[in-house]
Every structure is written in C-alpha cells, then in structure tokens.
Amino acid sequence: MSSAVDYINEQKAAEAFGGQSAVFDEIYGDDTIIAYKRERVRRHVLKRINPGGSILELNCGTGEDAVFFAGKGYKVHATDISAGMLYQLVQKIGKHKMNKKVSFELCSYTNLADLKNKGPFDLIFSNFAGLNCTGELDRVLASLPQLLHPGGIITFVVLPKFCLWETSLIFKGKFRTAFRRFFSRRGRKARVEGTFFKCWYYNPSYITRKLKKEFDLVGLEGLCTIVPPSYIEGFAEKYPKAFRFLKKWENKLKTKWPWRVVGDYYIISLRKK
C-alpha cells in the first residue's frame, strides 16, 4: 500500500471518529464489557511501568485512559489524528484539573517523527485497536525506539486475524462477520458515523518479528477470548452470573495458548533492550 493511499484512509478514519467524538463516551461509557476491557488493559500496564513515569499515548480518543493514568501519578502526552477527540480530551483535562499532568498534540502515529514532544518516554501505549486503522504498522513500529528510554515499554491492544467468538457467528448465519478477518490482507471496510475507512488485522508474531532486534516480549494475553466481545450487546447485563463465570476463566487462561491469541483483541507488551 502506498503512503498516499494510507494517508487518505487515515483522513477518513479521523473524519469518522471525529464525527463520533461528541457522543463516544455516552455510547460506550456505561458498557459493562468495555469497562471490563479497560480494567484488564490498565492492570496489564500498571504491572509493567514504574510509578511516576511518562507515557506517550497514541490514538488517545476522548482521553479516558490519559486521565486515568494521570490520576495514578503518571505524566501523559496524548496524541490523536482527530481534532474532535482531542477537544473532548481537553474538556476532561479541565474538569479533572490535570493541566500539569496531561499534554496533548494532534498527530498521526504514522508521523511520529513530527511530534513536538519526542520524550523520551517510559511507555508508549495504544488502546482498543487504534493501530488496526493503518496498513503501514511497520512504519509506526520503526519510529518507536527513538521515543523510548532504554528499558522503556510499549503496550498495544490489537485486533488479531482470528477471533474465536467472531468466527462462531457462522452458526447464526452471520457469514460476513464470521470471516471478515480471514481475507483482510488488503484491509477490510469499517464504518463509523456513516463514514467508511479500512482496517487491518495483525497477529502478535507480526509485531514481535518487526521489533525483535530492539525489543523483548514481556507480556501477551488474550482479551475477550472467553468473555464475549462488547458488540454482543447486553450480554453482561442479561446474564450476570455467566459473565462472572466467563471472566473468572478468562483470567485463568488469558496467557495460555491458544487463548492468548484467539480473542477479539490481544494485549502485547515489549521492553526496549
């Protein structure tokens, strides 16, 4: 894929999420499974970064994670390609009086060389499949080492090429959804707020292979492997006992094969050598 085509796709994604920014928290803020996912991701990060460190967040969205980590004593530089999302972040920074803890910058993760604040940082963080919105993930990964302290961590939450829950939808006759990750080498069409853009799927092996010279793998766990994905709406509210049971087993199996690689997402962390 050419950089020009990827740039156009990024602009479409920025338009889509910008259109959703004003209602994003209203739509997803009270979702039980999304809250579970955020808790899992945050717990994973906090186990791997020293107190009081600095964080560069990619595709920060409305700033839910930026505000959370700032509240834990970290200094966060939040970036996003959507001006609408950053506007929502600014409102939260003011509301929580975190101007000294959270800074922000309009910047695509494919143009990190243009960052005004280049750190170096203790953690580079990307949540909930933001990195799946580019067909040039290799370009993003190549720009990371110079932004990290030695021993610094990267933590990404990424959609893999296979999801057990999603594939099982074949039994409900939802063939397009069940197989959409299987034939995605050139990207698959996504739609947010009426705007179409492409997304790609990446297995953990892709990331570890691209970064093996400069990073060591320090964490890999599946997310929504046994717990259903959040797009199966209302599951946790309709079946609270089942939800608690599935959470318990996902917690036990999240780092085991094959569960660490067959979820809706995986959480991966690597340390700079």
PDB file of N, CA and C in Angstrom, residues 90-151:
ATOM      1  N   VAL A  90      -9.533  17.668  26.000  1.00  0.00           N
ATOM      2  CA  VAL A  90      -9.270  18.960  26.646  1.00  0.00           C
ATOM      3  C   VAL A  90     -10.332  19.270  27.700  1.00  0.00           C
ATOM      4  N   GLN A  91     -11.584  18.924  27.400  1.00  0.00           N
ATOM      5  CA  GLN A  91     -12.651  19.149  28.389  1.00  0.00           C
ATOM      6  C   GLN A  91     -12.397  18.334  29.652  1.00  0.00           C
ATOM      7  N   LYS A  92     -11.930  17.112  29.483  1.00  0.00           N
ATOM      8  CA  LYS A  92     -11.659  16.257  30.656  1.00  0.00           C
ATOM      9  C   LYS A  92     -10.461  16.758  31.445  1.00  0.00           C
ATOM     10  N   ILE A  93      -9.448  17.234  30.721  1.00  0.00           N
ATOM     11  CA  ILE A  93      -8.275  17.774  31.412  1.00  0.00           C
ATOM     12  C   ILE A  93      -8.692  18.925  32.314  1.00  0.00           C
ATOM     13  N   GLY A  94      -9.544  19.807  31.787  1.00  0.00           N
ATOM     14  CA  GLY A  94     -10.014  20.931  32.590  1.00  0.00           C
ATOM     15  C   GLY A  94     -10.892  20.485  33.740  1.00  0.00           C
ATOM     16  N   LYS A  95     -11.796  19.554  33.478  1.00  0.00           N
ATOM     17  CA  LYS A  95     -12.721  19.071  34.501  1.00  0.00           C
ATOM     18  C   LYS A  95     -11.980  18.456  35.675  1.00  0.00           C
ATOM     19  N   HIS A  96     -10.921  17.674  35.383  1.00  0.00           N
ATOM     20  CA  HIS A  96     -10.189  16.969  36.438  1.00  0.00           C
ATOM     21  C   HIS A  96      -8.951  17.731  36.911  1.00  0.00           C
ATOM     22  N   LYS A  97      -8.780  18.970  36.389  1.00  0.00           N
ATOM     23  CA  LYS A  97      -7.647  19.830  36.794  1.00  0.00           C
ATOM     24  C   LYS A  97      -6.310  19.101  36.622  1.00  0.00           C
ATOM     25  N   MET A  98      -6.095  18.596  35.419  1.00  0.00           N
ATOM     26  CA  MET A  98      -4.890  17.816  35.135  1.00  0.00           C
ATOM     27  C   MET A  98      -3.986  18.474  34.095  1.00  0.00           C
ATOM     28  N   ASN A  99      -4.040  19.798  34.013  1.00  0.00           N
ATOM     29  CA  ASN A  99      -3.258  20.515  33.019  1.00  0.00           C
ATOM     30  C   ASN A  99      -1.758  20.273  33.147  1.00  0.00           C
ATOM     31  N   LYS A 100      -1.301  20.018  34.377  1.00  0.00           N
ATOM     32  CA  LYS A 100       0.126  19.782  34.578  1.00  0.00           C
ATOM     33  C   LYS A 100       0.508  18.325  34.368  1.00  0.00           C
ATOM     34  N   LYS A 101      -0.488  17.460  34.270  1.00  0.00           N
ATOM     35  CA  LYS A 101      -0.220  16.030  34.132  1.00  0.00           C
ATOM     36  C   LYS A 101      -0.451  15.503  32.718  1.00  0.00           C
ATOM     37  N   VAL A 102      -1.349  16.145  31.978  1.00  0.00           N
ATOM     38  CA  VAL A 102      -1.710  15.666  30.646  1.00  0.00           C
ATOM     39  C   VAL A 102      -1.477  16.772  29.623  1.00  0.00           C
ATOM     40  N   SER A 103      -0.633  16.498  28.642  1.00  0.00           N
ATOM     41  CA  SER A 103      -0.464  17.369  27.489  1.00  0.00           C
ATOM     42  C   SER A 103      -1.034  16.647  26.272  1.00  0.00           C
ATOM     43  N   PHE A 104      -1.189  17.368  25.178  1.00  0.00           N
ATOM     44  CA  PHE A 104      -1.812  16.733  24.012  1.00  0.00           C
ATOM     45  C   PHE A 104      -1.254  17.329  22.728  1.00  0.00           C
ATOM     46  N   GLU A 105      -1.429  16.580  21.650  1.00  0.00           N
ATOM     47  CA  GLU A 105      -0.898  17.005  20.356  1.00  0.00           C
ATOM     48  C   GLU A 105      -1.672  16.306  19.243  1.00  0.00           C
ATOM     49  N   LEU A 106      -2.056  17.064  18.232  1.00  0.00           N
ATOM     50  CA  LEU A 106      -2.707  16.499  17.052  1.00  0.00           C
ATOM     51  C   LEU A 106      -1.627  15.901  16.163  1.00  0.00           C
ATOM     52  N   CYS A 107      -1.602  14.573  16.083  1.00  0.00           N
ATOM     53  CA  CYS A 107      -0.548  13.908  15.322  1.00  0.00           C
ATOM     54  C   CYS A 107      -0.955  12.474  15.024  1.00  0.00           C
ATOM     55  N   SER A 108      -0.706  12.033  13.807  1.00  0.00           N
ATOM     56  CA  SER A 108      -0.932  10.638  13.442  1.00  0.00           C
ATOM     57  C   SER A 108       0.237   9.790  13.927  1.00  0.00           C
ATOM     58  N   TYR A 109      -0.052   8.557  14.308  1.00  0.00           N
ATOM     59  CA  TYR A 109       1.042   7.667  14.712  1.00  0.00           C
ATOM     60  C   TYR A 109       1.904   7.230  13.534  1.00  0.00           C
ATOM     61  N   THR A 110       1.492   7.535  12.304  1.00  0.00           N
ATOM     62  CA  THR A 110       2.375   7.268  11.157  1.00  0.00           C
ATOM     63  C   THR A 110       3.315   8.446  10.896  1.00  0.00           C
ATOM     64  N   ASN A 111       3.197   9.505  11.685  1.00  0.00           N
ATOM     65  CA  ASN A 111       4.067  10.674  11.532  1.00  0.00           C
ATOM     66  C   ASN A 111       4.695  11.077  12.868  1.00  0.00           C
ATOM     67  N   LEU A 112       5.118  10.090  13.627  1.00  0.00           N
ATOM     68  CA  LEU A 112       5.664  10.377  14.953  1.00  0.00           C
ATOM     69  C   LEU A 112       6.972  11.152  14.900  1.00  0.00           C
ATOM     70  N   ALA A 113       7.639  11.129  13.750  1.00  0.00           N
ATOM     71  CA  ALA A 113       8.856  11.933  13.602  1.00  0.00           C
ATOM     72  C   ALA A 113       8.546  13.423  13.697  1.00  0.00           C
ATOM     73  N   ASP A 114       7.282  13.794  13.451  1.00  0.00           N
ATOM     74  CA  ASP A 114       6.881  15.195  13.510  1.00  0.00           C
ATOM     75  C   ASP A 114       6.391  15.632  14.883  1.00  0.00           C
ATOM     76  N   LEU A 115       6.398  14.728  15.849  1.00  0.00           N
ATOM     77  CA  LEU A 115       5.974  15.088  17.203  1.00  0.00           C
ATOM     78  C   LEU A 115       6.800  16.246  17.744  1.00  0.00           C
ATOM     79  N   LYS A 116       6.130  17.201  18.358  1.00  0.00           N
ATOM     80  CA  LYS A 116       6.854  18.278  19.031  1.00  0.00           C
ATOM     81  C   LYS A 116       7.460  17.785  20.334  1.00  0.00           C
ATOM     82  N   ASN A 117       6.720  16.938  21.043  1.00  0.00           N
ATOM     83  CA  ASN A 117       7.216  16.336  22.280  1.00  0.00           C
ATOM     84  C   ASN A 117       7.713  14.929  21.967  1.00  0.00           C
ATOM     85  N   LYS A 118       9.006  14.769  21.844  1.00  0.00           N
ATOM     86  CA  LYS A 118       9.584  13.486  21.474  1.00  0.00           C
ATOM     87  C   LYS A 118      10.083  12.687  22.678  1.00  0.00           C
ATOM     88  N   GLY A 119       9.735  13.162  23.895  1.00  0.00           N
ATOM     89  CA  GLY A 119      10.135  12.407  25.080  1.00  0.00           C
ATOM     90  C   GLY A 119      11.613  12.580  25.392  1.00  0.00           C
ATOM     91  N   PRO A 120      12.318  11.454  25.624  1.00  0.00           N
ATOM     92  CA  PRO A 120      11.843  10.068  25.530  1.00  0.00           C
ATOM     93  C   PRO A 120      10.911   9.697  26.688  1.00  0.00           C
ATOM     94  N   PHE A 121      10.103   8.666  26.444  1.00  0.00           N
ATOM     95  CA  PHE A 121       9.062   8.243  27.368  1.00  0.00           C
ATOM     96  C   PHE A 121       9.402   6.895  28.000  1.00  0.00           C
ATOM     97  N   ASP A 122       8.683   6.591  29.086  1.00  0.00           N
ATOM     98  CA  ASP A 122       8.831   5.284  29.741  1.00  0.00           C
ATOM     99  C   ASP A 122       7.877   4.250  29.164  1.00  0.00           C
ATOM    100  N   LEU A 123       6.772   4.725  28.564  1.00  0.00           N
ATOM    101  CA  LEU A 123       5.775   3.830  27.976  1.00  0.00           C
ATOM    102  C   LEU A 123       5.163   4.485  26.748  1.00  0.00           C
ATOM    103  N   ILE A 124       5.007   3.698  25.692  1.00  0.00           N
ATOM    104  CA  ILE A 124       4.193   4.095  24.549  1.00  0.00           C
ATOM    105  C   ILE A 124       2.996   3.156  24.527  1.00  0.00           C
ATOM    106  N   PHE A 125       1.815   3.745  24.492  1.00  0.00           N
ATOM    107  CA  PHE A 125       0.590   2.996  24.735  1.00  0.00           C
ATOM    108  C   PHE A 125      -0.432   3.275  23.645  1.00  0.00           C
ATOM    109  N   SER A 126      -1.088   2.217  23.150  1.00  0.00           N
ATOM    110  CA  SER A 126      -2.183   2.361  22.197  1.00  0.00           C
ATOM    111  C   SER A 126      -3.270   1.365  22.566  1.00  0.00           C
ATOM    112  N   ASN A 127      -4.466   1.865  22.806  1.00  0.00           N
ATOM    113  CA  ASN A 127      -5.548   1.004  23.272  1.00  0.00           C
ATOM    114  C   ASN A 127      -6.574   0.742  22.166  1.00  0.00           C
ATOM    115  N   PHE A 128      -7.296  -0.360  22.314  1.00  0.00           N
ATOM    116  CA  PHE A 128      -8.515  -0.686  21.572  1.00  0.00           C
ATOM    117  C   PHE A 128      -8.411  -0.497  20.055  1.00  0.00           C
ATOM    118  N   ALA A 129      -7.387  -1.120  19.474  1.00  0.00           N
ATOM    119  CA  ALA A 129      -7.318  -1.315  18.020  1.00  0.00           C
ATOM    120  C   ALA A 129      -7.085  -0.050  17.215  1.00  0.00           C
ATOM    121  N   GLY A 130      -6.614   1.019  17.835  1.00  0.00           N
ATOM    122  CA  GLY A 130      -6.286   2.202  17.048  1.00  0.00           C
ATOM    123  C   GLY A 130      -5.288   1.889  15.947  1.00  0.00           C
ATOM    124  N   LEU A 131      -4.331   1.019  16.263  1.00  0.00           N
ATOM    125  CA  LEU A 131      -3.284   0.680  15.294  1.00  0.00           C
ATOM    126  C   LEU A 131      -3.800  -0.188  14.155  1.00  0.00           C
ATOM    127  N   ASN A 132      -4.993  -0.728  14.309  1.00  0.00           N
ATOM    128  CA  ASN A 132      -5.576  -1.501  13.211  1.00  0.00           C
ATOM    129  C   ASN A 132      -6.113  -0.604  12.090  1.00  0.00           C
ATOM    130  N   CYS A 133      -6.053   0.698  12.286  1.00  0.00           N
ATOM    131  CA  CYS A 133      -6.554   1.625  11.265  1.00  0.00           C
ATOM    132  C   CYS A 133      -5.485   2.018  10.252  1.00  0.00           C
ATOM    133  N   THR A 134      -4.338   1.339  10.278  1.00  0.00           N
ATOM    134  CA  THR A 134      -3.303   1.612   9.285  1.00  0.00           C
ATOM    135  C   THR A 134      -2.836   0.326   8.624  1.00  0.00           C
ATOM    136  N   GLY A 135      -2.528   0.430   7.351  1.00  0.00           N
ATOM    137  CA  GLY A 135      -1.903  -0.679   6.637  1.00  0.00           C
ATOM    138  C   GLY A 135      -0.399  -0.577   6.668  1.00  0.00           C
ATOM    139  N   GLU A 136       0.124   0.420   7.407  1.00  0.00           N
ATOM    140  CA  GLU A 136       1.565   0.645   7.498  1.00  0.00           C
ATOM    141  C   GLU A 136       2.038   0.552   8.945  1.00  0.00           C
ATOM    142  N   LEU A 137       1.624  -0.495   9.620  1.00  0.00           N
ATOM    143  CA  LEU A 137       2.033  -0.667  11.011  1.00  0.00           C
ATOM    144  C   LEU A 137       3.546  -0.792  11.120  1.00  0.00           C
ATOM    145  N   ASP A 138       4.192  -1.371  10.122  1.00  0.00           N
ATOM    146  CA  ASP A 138       5.650  -1.481  10.157  1.00  0.00           C
ATOM    147  C   ASP A 138       6.302  -0.103  10.264  1.00  0.00           C
ATOM    148  N   ARG A 139       5.734   0.874   9.592  1.00  0.00           N
ATOM    149  CA  ARG A 139       6.247   2.247   9.652  1.00  0.00           C
ATOM    150  C   ARG A 139       6.093   2.827  11.049  1.00  0.00           C
ATOM    151  N   VAL A 140       4.975   2.548  11.693  1.00  0.00           N
ATOM    152  CA  VAL A 140       4.749   3.022  13.063  1.00  0.00           C
ATOM    153  C   VAL A 140       5.764   2.382  14.005  1.00  0.00           C
ATOM    154  N   LEU A 141       5.911   1.070  13.901  1.00  0.00           N
ATOM    155  CA  LEU A 141       6.812   0.352  14.797  1.00  0.00           C
ATOM    156  C   LEU A 141       8.250   0.824  14.652  1.00  0.00           C
ATOM    157  N   ALA A 142       8.659   1.136  13.433  1.00  0.00           N
ATOM    158  CA  ALA A 142      10.038   1.573  13.189  1.00  0.00           C
ATOM    159  C   ALA A 142      10.344   2.909  13.856  1.00  0.00           C
ATOM    160  N   SER A 143       9.315   3.704  14.134  1.00  0.00           N
ATOM    161  CA  SER A 143       9.528   5.031  14.716  1.00  0.00           C
ATOM    162  C   SER A 143       9.565   5.027  16.240  1.00  0.00           C
ATOM    163  N   LEU A 144       9.327   3.875  16.861  1.00  0.00           N
ATOM    164  CA  LEU A 144       9.160   3.844  18.316  1.00  0.00           C
ATOM    165  C   LEU A 144      10.458   3.880  19.127  1.00  0.00           C
ATOM    166  N   PRO A 145      11.510   3.159  18.733  1.00  0.00           N
ATOM    167  CA  PRO A 145      12.683   3.080  19.615  1.00  0.00           C
ATOM    168  C   PRO A 145      13.248   4.427  20.045  1.00  0.00           C
ATOM    169  N   GLN A 146      13.327   5.396  19.127  1.00  0.00           N
ATOM    170  CA  GLN A 146      13.927   6.682  19.465  1.00  0.00           C
ATOM    171  C   GLN A 146      13.058   7.512  20.407  1.00  0.00           C
ATOM    172  N   LEU A 147      11.818   7.082  20.627  1.00  0.00           N
ATOM    173  CA  LEU A 147      10.913   7.808  21.521  1.00  0.00           C
ATOM    174  C   LEU A 147      10.890   7.223  22.930  1.00  0.00           C
ATOM    175  N   LEU A 148      11.625   6.141  23.161  1.00  0.00           N
ATOM    176  CA  LEU A 148      11.619   5.432  24.445  1.00  0.00           C
ATOM    177  C   LEU A 148      12.963   5.511  25.148  1.00  0.00           C
ATOM    178  N   HIS A 149      12.903   5.601  26.472  1.00  0.00           N
ATOM    179  CA  HIS A 149      14.104   5.396  27.282  1.00  0.00           C
ATOM    180  C   HIS A 149      14.571   3.946  27.135  1.00  0.00           C
ATOM    181  N   PRO A 150      15.868   3.666  27.338  1.00  0.00           N
ATOM    182  CA  PRO A 150      16.296   2.262  27.439  1.00  0.00           C
ATOM    183  C   PRO A 150      15.516   1.569  28.547  1.00  0.00           C
ATOM    184  N   GLY A 151      15.000   0.385  28.270  1.00  0.00           N
ATOM    185  CA  GLY A 151      14.164  -0.317  29.233  1.00  0.00           C
ATOM    186  C   GLY A 151      12.711   0.112  29.191  1.00  0.00           C
TER     187      GLY A 151
END
